[in-house]
Tab-separated table of C-alpha atoms in Angstrom:
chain	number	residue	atom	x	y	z
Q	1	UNK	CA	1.192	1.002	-8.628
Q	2	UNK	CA	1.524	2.075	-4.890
Q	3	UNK	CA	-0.186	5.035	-3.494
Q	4	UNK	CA	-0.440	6.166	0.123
Q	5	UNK	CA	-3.250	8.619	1.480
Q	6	UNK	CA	-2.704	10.445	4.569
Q	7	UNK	CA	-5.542	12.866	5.866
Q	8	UNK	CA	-6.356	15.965	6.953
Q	9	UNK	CA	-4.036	17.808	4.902
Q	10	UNK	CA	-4.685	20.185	7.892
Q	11	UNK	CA	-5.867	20.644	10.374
Q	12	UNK	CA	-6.414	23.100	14.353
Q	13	UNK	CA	-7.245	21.518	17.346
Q	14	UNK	CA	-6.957	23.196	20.971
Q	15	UNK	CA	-4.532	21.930	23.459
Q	16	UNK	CA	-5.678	18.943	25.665
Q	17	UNK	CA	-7.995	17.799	22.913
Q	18	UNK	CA	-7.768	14.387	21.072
Q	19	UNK	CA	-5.926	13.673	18.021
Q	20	UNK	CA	-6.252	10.818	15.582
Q	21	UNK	CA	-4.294	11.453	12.176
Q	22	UNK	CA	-4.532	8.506	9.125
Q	23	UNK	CA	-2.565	7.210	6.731
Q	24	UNK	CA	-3.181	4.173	4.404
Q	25	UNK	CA	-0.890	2.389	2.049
Q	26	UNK	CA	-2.335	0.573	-1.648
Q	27	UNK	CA	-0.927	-1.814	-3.913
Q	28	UNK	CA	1.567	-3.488	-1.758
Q	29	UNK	CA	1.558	-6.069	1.216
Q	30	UNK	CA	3.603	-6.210	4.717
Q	31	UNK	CA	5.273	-2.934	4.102
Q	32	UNK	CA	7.400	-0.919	6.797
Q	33	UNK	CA	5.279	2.233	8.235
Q	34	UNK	CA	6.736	5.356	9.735
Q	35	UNK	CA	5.451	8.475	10.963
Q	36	UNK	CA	7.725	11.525	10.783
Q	37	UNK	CA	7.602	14.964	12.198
Q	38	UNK	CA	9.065	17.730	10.489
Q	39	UNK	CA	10.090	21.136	11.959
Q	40	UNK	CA	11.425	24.416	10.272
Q	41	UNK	CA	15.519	24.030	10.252
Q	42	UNK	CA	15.572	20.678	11.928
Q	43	UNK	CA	14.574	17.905	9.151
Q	44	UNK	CA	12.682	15.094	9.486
Q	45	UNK	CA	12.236	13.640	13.030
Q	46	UNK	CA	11.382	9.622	12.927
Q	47	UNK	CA	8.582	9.107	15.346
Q	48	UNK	CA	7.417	5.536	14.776
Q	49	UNK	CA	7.712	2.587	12.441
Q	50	UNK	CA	6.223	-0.506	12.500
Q	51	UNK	CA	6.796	-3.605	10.297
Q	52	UNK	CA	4.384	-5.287	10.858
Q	53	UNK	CA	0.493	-5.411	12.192
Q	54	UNK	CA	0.423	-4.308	15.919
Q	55	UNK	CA	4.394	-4.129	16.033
Q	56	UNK	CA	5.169	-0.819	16.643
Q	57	UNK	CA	8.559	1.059	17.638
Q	58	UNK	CA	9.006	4.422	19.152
Q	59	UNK	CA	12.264	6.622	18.126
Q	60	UNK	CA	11.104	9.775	20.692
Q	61	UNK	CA	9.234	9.759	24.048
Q	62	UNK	CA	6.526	12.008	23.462
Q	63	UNK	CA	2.697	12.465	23.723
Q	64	UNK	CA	1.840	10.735	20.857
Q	65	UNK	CA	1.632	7.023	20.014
Q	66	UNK	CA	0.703	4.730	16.851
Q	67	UNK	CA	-0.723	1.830	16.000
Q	68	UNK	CA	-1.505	-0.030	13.198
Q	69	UNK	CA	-4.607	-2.466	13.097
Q	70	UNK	CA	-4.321	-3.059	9.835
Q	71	UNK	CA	-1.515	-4.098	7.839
Q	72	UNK	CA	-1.580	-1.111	5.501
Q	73	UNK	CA	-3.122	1.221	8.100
Q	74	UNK	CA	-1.252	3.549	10.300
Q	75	UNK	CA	-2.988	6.010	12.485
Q	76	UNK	CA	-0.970	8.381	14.869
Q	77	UNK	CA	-3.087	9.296	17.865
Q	78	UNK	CA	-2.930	11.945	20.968
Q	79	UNK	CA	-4.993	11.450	24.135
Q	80	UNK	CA	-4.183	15.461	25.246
Q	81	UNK	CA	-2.128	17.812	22.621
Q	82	UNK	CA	0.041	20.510	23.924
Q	83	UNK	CA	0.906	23.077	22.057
Q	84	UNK	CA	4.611	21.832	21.450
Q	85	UNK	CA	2.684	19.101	19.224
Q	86	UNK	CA	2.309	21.921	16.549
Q	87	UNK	CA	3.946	20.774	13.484
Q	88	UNK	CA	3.653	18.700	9.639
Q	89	UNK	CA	3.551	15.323	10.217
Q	90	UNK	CA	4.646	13.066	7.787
Q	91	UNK	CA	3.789	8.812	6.948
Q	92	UNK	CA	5.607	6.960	4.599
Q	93	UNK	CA	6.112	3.566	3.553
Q	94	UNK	CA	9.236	1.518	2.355
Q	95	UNK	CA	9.501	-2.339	0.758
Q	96	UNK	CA	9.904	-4.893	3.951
Q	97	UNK	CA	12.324	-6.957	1.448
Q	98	UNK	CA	15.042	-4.444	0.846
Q	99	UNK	CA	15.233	-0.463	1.498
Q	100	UNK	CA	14.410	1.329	-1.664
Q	101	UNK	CA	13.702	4.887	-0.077
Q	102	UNK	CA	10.527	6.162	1.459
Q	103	UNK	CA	7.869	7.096	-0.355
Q	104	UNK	CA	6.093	9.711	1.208
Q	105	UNK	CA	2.391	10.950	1.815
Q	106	UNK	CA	1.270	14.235	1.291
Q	107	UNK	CA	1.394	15.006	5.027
Q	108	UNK	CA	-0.965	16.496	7.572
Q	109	UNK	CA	-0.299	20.935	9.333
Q	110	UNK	CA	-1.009	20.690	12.666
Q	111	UNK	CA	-1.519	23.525	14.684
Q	112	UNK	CA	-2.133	23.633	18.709
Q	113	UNK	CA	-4.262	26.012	19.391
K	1	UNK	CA	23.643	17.740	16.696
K	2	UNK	CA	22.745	16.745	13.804
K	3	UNK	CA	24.238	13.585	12.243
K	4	UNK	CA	23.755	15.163	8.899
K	5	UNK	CA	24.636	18.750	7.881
K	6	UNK	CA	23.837	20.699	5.222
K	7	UNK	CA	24.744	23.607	3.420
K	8	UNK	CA	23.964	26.355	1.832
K	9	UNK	CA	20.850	26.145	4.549
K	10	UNK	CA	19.181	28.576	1.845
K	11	UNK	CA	19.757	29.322	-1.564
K	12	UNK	CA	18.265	32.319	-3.823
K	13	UNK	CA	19.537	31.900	-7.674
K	14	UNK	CA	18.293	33.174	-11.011
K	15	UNK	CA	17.225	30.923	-13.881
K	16	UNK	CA	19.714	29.495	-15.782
K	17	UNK	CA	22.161	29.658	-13.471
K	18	UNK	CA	24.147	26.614	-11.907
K	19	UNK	CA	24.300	25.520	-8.104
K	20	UNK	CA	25.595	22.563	-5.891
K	21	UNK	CA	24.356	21.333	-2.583
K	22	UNK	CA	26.154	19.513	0.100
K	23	UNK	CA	25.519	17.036	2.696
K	24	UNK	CA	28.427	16.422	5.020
K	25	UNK	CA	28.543	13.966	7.969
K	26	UNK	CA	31.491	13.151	10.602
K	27	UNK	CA	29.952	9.560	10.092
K	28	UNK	CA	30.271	7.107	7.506
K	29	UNK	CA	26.701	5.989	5.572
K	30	UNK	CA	26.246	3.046	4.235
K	31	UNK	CA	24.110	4.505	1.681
K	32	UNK	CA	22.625	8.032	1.118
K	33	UNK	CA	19.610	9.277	-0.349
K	34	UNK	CA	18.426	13.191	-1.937
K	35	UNK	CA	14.700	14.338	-1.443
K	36	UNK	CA	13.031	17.253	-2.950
K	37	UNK	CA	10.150	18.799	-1.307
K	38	UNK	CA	7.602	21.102	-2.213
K	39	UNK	CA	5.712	23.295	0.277
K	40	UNK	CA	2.650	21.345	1.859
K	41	UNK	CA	3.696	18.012	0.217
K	42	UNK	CA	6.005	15.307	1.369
K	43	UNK	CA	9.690	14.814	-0.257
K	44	UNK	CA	10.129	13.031	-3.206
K	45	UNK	CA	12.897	10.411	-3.580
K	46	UNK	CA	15.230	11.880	-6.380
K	47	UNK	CA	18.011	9.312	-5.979
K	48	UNK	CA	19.974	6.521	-3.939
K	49	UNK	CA	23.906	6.542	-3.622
K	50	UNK	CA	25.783	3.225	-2.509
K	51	UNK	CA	29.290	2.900	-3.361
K	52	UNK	CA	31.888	5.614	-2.435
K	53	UNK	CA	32.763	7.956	-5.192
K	54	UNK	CA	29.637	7.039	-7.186
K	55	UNK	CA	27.967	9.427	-9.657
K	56	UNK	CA	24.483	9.490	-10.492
K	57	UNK	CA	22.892	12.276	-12.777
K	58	UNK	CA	19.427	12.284	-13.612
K	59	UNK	CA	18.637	15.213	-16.467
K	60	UNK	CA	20.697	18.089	-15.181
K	61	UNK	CA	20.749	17.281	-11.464
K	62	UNK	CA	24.364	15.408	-10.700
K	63	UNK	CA	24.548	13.663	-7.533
K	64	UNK	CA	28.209	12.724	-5.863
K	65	UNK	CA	29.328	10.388	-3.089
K	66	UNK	CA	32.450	10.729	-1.437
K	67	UNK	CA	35.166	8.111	-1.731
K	68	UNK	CA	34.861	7.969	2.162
K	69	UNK	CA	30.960	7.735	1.805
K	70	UNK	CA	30.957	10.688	4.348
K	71	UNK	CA	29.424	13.586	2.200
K	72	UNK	CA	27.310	14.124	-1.234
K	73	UNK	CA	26.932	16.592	-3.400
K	74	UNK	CA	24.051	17.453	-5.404
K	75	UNK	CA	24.890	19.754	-8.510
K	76	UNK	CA	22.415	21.164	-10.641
K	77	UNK	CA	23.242	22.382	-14.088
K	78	UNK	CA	21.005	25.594	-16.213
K	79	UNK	CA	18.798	25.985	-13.131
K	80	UNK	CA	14.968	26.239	-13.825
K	81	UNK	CA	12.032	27.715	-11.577
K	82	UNK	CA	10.457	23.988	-11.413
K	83	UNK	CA	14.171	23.342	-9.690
K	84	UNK	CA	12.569	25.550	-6.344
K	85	UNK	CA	11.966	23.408	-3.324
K	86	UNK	CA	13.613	21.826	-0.319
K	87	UNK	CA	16.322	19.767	-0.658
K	88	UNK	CA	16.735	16.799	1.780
K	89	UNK	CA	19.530	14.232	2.336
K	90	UNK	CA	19.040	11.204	4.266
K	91	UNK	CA	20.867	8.198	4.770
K	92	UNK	CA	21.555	5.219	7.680
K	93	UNK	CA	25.234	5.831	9.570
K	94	UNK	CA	27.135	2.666	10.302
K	95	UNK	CA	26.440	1.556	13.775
K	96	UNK	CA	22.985	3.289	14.143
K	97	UNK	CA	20.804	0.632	13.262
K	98	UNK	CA	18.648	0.511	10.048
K	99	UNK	CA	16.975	3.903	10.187
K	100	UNK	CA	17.967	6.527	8.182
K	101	UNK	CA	18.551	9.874	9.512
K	102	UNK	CA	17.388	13.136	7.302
K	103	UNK	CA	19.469	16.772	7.000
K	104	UNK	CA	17.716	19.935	7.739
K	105	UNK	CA	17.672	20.527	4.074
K	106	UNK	CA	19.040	23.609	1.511
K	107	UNK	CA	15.923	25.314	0.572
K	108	UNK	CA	16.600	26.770	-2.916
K	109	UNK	CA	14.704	29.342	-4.725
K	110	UNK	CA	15.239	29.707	-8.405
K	111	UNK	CA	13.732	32.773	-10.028
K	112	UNK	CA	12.716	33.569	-13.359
């Protein structure tokens, strides 16, 4: 069966520092990534999604970016947070051959300090 | 704006009791999909609606698709404290590309 692991559940960091946030995918190959933001009242913002290794595409200009070295590795990264960065970020994955619906990690509270 | 809306944006009932959900778009989806999510965890894929006017129930949750595959409806039947969380639709509108789009969610509360 599939499983995906996303870590720190949470986590406090103060603004202009670093941020590297993980999430890992099992019992599958080539699958789509995404990385999602969620906010009170608003949903579930796409960030990024990538289908492949090193193919990644942004949905929001924004401090962050994403990468993904590995082809069931997907790591959302800051260079300087700001405060606005506060918020539960989400990964999920989804079958390259044929939408199915996400599946979704466990996700990751950040708070901007 | 939102390309999805949904309503009631929160929702207090008492157990037992019976409830529906809605998820209303001036676009048409070519599919649509209902989450539920529990604080601190990610949303959980309940079900996927295709064809317009399509029902789907799973245990006492009954999930609708309009005929013009604009809306959905998500009723729940004899509501049960397990029931509480937030409910999410999400789907792809025609012409948007292949990503799908999620409501703000109803948040319902169900109490014993």
């Amino acid at each position: 069966s599939q499983t995906i692991h996303q870590w720190p559940a949470t986590l406090v960091q103060p603004v202009g520092s670093p941020l590297s946030l993980e999430c890992t995918v099992e019992g599958t190959s080539n699958p789509n990534l995404y990385w999602y933001r969620q906010a009170a009242g608003r949903g579930l913002q796409l960030l990024f999604y990538s289908v492949g290794i090193g193919q990644i595409s942004s949905e929001v200009p924004q401090n962050l970016s994403a990468s993904r070295p590995q082809d069931r590795q997907f790591i959302l990264s800051s260079k300087k947070l700001l405060l606005s960065d506060s918020g539960f970020y989400l990964c999920a994955w989804s079958w390259s051959g044929g939408f199915q619906g996400y599946t979704f990690g466990s996700g990751t509270r950040l708070t901007v300090v | 704006t939102q390309l999805l809306e949904q309503s009631p944006q929160f929702l207090s009932i008492q157990e037992g009791e019976n409830l529906t959900v809605y998820c209303n778009s001036s676009s048409v989806f070519s599919s649509l999909q209902w989450y539920r999510q529990e604080p601190g965890e990610g949303p959980v894929l309940l079900v996927t609606v295709v064809t317009g006017g399509e029902v789907k129930k799973l245990k006492r949750l009954t999930f609708q698709f309009g005929d013009a595959r604009k809306d959905s409806s998500l009723h729940i039947t004899a509501a049960q404290p397990g029931d509480t969380g937030l409910y999410l639709c999400a789907g792809v509108p025609s012409n948007y590309g292949q990503n799908f789009v999620f409501g703000p969610g109803t948040r319902l509360s169900v109490l014993p």
